[in-house]
mmCIF file of C-alpha atoms in Angstrom:
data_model
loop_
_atom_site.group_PDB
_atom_site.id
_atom_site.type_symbol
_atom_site.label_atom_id
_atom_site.label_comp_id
_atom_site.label_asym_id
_atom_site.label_seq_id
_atom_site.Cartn_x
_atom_site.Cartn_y
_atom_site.Cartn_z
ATOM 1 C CA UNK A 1 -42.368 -35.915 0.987
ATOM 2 C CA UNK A 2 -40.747 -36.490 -2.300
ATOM 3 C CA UNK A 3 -37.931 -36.519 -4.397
ATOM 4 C CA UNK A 4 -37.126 -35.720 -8.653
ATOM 5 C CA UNK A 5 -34.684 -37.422 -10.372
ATOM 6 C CA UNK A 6 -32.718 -35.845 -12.877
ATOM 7 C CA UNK A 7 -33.081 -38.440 -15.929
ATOM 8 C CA UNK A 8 -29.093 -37.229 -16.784
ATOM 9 C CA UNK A 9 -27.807 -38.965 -14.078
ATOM 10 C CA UNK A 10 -27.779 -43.231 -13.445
ATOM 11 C CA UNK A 11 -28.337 -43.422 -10.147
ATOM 12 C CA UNK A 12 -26.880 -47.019 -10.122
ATOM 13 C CA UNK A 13 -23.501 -46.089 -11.575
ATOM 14 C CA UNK A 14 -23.223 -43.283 -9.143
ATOM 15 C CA UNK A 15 -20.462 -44.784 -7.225
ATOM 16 C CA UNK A 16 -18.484 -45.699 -9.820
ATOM 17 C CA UNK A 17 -18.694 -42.396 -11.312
ATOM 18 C CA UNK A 18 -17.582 -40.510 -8.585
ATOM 19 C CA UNK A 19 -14.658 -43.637 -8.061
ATOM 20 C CA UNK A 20 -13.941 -42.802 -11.554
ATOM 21 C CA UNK A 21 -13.642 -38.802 -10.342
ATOM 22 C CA UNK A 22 -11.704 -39.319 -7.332
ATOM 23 C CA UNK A 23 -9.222 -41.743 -9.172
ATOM 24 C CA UNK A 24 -8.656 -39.007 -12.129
ATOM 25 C CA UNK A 25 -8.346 -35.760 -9.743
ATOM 26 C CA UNK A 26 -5.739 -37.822 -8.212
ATOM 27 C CA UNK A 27 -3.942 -38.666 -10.868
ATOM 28 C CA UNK A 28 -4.141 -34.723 -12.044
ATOM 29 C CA UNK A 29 -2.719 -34.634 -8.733
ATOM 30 C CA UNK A 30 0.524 -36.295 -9.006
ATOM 31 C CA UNK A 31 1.360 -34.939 -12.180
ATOM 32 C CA UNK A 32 1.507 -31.641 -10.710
ATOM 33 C CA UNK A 33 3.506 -32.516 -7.933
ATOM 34 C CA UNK A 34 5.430 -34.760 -10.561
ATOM 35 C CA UNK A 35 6.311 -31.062 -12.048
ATOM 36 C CA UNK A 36 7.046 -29.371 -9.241
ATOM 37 C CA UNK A 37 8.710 -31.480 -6.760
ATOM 38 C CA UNK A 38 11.579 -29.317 -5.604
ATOM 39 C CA UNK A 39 11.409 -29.480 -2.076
ATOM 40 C CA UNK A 40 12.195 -25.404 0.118
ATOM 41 C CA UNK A 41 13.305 -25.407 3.958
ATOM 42 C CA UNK A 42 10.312 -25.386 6.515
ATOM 43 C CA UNK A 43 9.531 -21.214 7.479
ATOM 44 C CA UNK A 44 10.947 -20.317 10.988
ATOM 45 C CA UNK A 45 9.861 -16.725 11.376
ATOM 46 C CA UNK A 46 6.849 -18.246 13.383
ATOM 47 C CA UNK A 47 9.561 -19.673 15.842
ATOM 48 C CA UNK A 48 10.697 -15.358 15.942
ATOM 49 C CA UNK A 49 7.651 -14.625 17.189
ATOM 50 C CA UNK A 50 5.658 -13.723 13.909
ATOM 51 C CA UNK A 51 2.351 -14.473 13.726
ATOM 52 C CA UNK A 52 1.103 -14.131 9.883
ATOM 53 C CA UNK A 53 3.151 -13.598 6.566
ATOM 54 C CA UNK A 54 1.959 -12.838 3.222
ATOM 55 C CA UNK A 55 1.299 -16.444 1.218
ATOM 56 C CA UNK A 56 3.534 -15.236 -1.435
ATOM 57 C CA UNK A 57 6.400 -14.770 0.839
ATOM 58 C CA UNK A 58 6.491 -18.962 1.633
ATOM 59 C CA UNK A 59 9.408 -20.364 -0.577
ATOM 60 C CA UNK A 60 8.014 -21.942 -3.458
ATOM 61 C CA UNK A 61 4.206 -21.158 -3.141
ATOM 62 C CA UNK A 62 4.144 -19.155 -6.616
ATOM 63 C CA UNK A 63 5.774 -22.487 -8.312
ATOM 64 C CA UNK A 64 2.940 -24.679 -7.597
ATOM 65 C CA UNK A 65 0.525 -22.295 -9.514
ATOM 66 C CA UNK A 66 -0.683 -20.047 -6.683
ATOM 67 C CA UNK A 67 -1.704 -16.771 -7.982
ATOM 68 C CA UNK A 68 -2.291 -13.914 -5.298
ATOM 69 C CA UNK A 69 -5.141 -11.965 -5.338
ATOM 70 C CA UNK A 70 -6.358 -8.814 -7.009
ATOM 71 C CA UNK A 71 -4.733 -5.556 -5.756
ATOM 72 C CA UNK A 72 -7.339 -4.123 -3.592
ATOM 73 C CA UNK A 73 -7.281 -0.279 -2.817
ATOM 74 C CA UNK A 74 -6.831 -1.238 0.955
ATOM 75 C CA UNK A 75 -3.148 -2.662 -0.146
ATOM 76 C CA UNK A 76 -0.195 -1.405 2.575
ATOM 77 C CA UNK A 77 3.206 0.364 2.081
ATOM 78 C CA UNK A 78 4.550 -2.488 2.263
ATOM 79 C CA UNK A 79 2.651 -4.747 -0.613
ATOM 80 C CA UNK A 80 3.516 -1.822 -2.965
ATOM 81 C CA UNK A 81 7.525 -1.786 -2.474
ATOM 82 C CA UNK A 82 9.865 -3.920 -4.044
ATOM 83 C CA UNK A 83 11.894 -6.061 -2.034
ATOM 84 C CA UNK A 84 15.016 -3.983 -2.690
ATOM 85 C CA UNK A 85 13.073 -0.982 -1.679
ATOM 86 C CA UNK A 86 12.706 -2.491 1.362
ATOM 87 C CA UNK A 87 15.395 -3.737 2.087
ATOM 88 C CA UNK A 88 17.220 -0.328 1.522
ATOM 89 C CA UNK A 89 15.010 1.484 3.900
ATOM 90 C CA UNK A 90 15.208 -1.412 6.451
ATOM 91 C CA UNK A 91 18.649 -0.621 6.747
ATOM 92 C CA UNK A 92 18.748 2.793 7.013
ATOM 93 C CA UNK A 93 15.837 2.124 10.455
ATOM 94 C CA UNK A 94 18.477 -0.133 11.239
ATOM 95 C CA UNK A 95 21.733 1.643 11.004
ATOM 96 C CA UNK A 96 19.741 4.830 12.719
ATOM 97 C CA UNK A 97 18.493 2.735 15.896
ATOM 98 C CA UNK A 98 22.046 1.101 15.965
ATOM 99 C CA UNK A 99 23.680 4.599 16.174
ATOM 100 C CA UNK A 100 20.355 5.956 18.631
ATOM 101 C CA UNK A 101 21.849 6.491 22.354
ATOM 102 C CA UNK A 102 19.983 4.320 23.861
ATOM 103 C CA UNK A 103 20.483 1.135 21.683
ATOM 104 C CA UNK A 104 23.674 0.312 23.653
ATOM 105 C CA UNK A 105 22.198 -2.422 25.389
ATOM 106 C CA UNK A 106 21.085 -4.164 22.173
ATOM 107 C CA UNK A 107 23.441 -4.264 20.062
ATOM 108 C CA UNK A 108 24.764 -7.927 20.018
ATOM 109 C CA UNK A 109 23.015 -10.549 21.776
ATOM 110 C CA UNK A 110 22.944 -11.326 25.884
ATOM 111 C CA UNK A 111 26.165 -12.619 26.636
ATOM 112 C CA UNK A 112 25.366 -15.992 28.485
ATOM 113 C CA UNK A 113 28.380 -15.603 31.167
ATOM 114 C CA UNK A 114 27.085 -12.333 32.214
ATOM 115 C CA UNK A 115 23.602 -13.030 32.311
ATOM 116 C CA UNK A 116 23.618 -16.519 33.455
ATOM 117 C CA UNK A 117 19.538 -17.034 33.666
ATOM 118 C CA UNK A 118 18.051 -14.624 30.671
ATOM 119 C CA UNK A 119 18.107 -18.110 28.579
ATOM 120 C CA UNK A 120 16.236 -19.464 31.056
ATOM 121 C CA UNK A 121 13.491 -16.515 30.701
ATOM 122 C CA UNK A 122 13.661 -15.115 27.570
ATOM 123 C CA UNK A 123 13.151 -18.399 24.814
ATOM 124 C CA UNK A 124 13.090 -16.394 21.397
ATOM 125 C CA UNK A 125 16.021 -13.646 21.896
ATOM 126 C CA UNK A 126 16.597 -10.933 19.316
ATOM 127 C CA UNK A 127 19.439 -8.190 19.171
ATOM 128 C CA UNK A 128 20.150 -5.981 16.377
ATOM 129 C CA UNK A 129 23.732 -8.012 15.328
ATOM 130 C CA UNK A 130 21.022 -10.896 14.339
ATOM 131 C CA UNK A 131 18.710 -8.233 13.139
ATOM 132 C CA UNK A 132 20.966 -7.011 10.422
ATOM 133 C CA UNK A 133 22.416 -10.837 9.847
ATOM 134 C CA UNK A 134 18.567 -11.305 9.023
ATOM 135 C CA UNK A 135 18.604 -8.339 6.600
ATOM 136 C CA UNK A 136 21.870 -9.021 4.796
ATOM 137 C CA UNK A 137 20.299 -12.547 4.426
ATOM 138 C CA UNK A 138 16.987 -11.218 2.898
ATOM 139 C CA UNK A 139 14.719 -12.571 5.983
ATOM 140 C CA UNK A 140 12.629 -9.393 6.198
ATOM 141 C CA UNK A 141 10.463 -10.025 2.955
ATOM 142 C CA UNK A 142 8.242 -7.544 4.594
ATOM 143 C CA UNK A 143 7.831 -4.846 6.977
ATOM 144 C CA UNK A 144 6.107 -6.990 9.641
ATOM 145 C CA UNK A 145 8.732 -9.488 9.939
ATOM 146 C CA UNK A 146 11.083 -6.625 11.043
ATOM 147 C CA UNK A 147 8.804 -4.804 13.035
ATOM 148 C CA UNK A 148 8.454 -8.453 15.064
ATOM 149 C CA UNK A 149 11.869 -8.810 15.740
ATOM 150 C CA UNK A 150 12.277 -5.196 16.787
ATOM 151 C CA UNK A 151 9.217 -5.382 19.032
ATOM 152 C CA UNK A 152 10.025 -8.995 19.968
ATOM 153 C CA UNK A 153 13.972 -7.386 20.764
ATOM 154 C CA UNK A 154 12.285 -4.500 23.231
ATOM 155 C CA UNK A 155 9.921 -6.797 24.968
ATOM 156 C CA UNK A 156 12.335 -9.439 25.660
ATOM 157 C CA UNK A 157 14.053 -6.366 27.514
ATOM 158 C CA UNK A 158 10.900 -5.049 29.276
ATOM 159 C CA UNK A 159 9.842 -8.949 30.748
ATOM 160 C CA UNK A 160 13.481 -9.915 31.772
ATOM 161 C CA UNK A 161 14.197 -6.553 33.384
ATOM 162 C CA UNK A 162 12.032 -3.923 36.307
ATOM 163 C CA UNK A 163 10.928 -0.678 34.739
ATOM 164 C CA UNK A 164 13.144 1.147 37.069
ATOM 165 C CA UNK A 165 16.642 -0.338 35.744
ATOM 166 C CA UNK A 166 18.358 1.555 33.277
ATOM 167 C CA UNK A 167 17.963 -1.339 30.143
ATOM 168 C CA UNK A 168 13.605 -0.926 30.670
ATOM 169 C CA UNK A 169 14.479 2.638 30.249
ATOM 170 C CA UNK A 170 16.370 2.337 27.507
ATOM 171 C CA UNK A 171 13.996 -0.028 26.082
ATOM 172 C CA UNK A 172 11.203 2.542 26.210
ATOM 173 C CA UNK A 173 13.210 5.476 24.554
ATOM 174 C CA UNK A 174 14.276 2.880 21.763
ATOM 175 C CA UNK A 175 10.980 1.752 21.031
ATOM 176 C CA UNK A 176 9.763 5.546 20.663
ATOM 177 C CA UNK A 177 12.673 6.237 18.407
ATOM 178 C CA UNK A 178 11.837 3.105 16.153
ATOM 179 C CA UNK A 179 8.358 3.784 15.643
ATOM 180 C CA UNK A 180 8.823 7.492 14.799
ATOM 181 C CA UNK A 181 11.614 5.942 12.338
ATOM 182 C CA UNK A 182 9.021 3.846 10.962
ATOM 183 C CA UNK A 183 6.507 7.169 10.403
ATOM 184 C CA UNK A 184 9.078 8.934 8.574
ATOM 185 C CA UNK A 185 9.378 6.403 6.460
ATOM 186 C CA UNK A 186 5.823 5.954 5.546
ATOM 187 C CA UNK A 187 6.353 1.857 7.159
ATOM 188 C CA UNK A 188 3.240 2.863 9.395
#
């Protein structure tokens, strides 16, 4: 067994040197956080039941230097349309499954006097009052994020309720009506 030393490197030093690296990355470190340092509110779509967002959509991310990376031909709908693109056609979905005749039972959220225990079952409730609160307030920086709370809204419905009451029913037709919404609008 043996070993080759590479005569550009002191071996004896080595621990400095890589002190000496350590000490200056952190120092290049702090200075960018030193320019930066504006601190953005924690993300709570993950609390609505989303489970991945683009990196670019997190508050602040393109500040710190991030760049995102190359278009690939595989790119979605929704990576290709400007936010107020988006939002325009997320509120014409919206406004049609608001006005659909079997959205009725979604409309505003589950009153807590009538339904006593649906707190108790259902811990991330959706409705489409909040739903367009959301959109007026920019949340949906994509399609997925609206899609969740739409899916999140009708299965809610489906786990709290039997499939032979009339809200599962309704659920069902809604759900059929949103997705077809969503092909029309090239969102799928």
């Amino acid at each position: 067994m043996g070993c080759e030393l590479n005569p550009k490197i002191v071996y004896v030093e080595f621990t400095a040197v890589v002190r000496r690296q350590k000490e200056i990355l952190k120092k290049l470190v702090e200075r960018k956080q030193a320019e930066i340092r504006k601190v953005h509110s924690g993300l709570t779509c993950f609390r609505d039941g989303v489970t991945e967002i683009p990196v670019e959509s997190i508050p602040g991310i393109l500040e710190t230097g991030y760049t995102p990376p190359q278009a690939k031909n595989t790119r979605s709908s929704e990576d290709k349309m400007d936010q107020e693109t988006l939002y325009n056609t997320l509120k014409v979905i919206l406004h049609a499954c608001k006005t659909f005749q079997y959205a009725w039972p979604f409309l505003n959220p589950v009153d807590r006097k009538a339904v006593p225990d649906y707190y108790d079952h259902i811990k991330f409730p959706m409705d489409m009052k909040s739903m367009g609160e959301r959109l007026k307030a920019n949340y949906y920086v994509n399609r997925r994020l609206f899609i969740a709370d739409m899916k999140r809204m009708i299965t809610n419905c489906k786990a709290y309720n039997s499939p032979e009451t009339e809200y599962f029913n309704c659920a069902t037709h809604l759900e059929k009506f949103f997705f077809t919404k969503l092909r029309d609008h090239a969102l799928l």
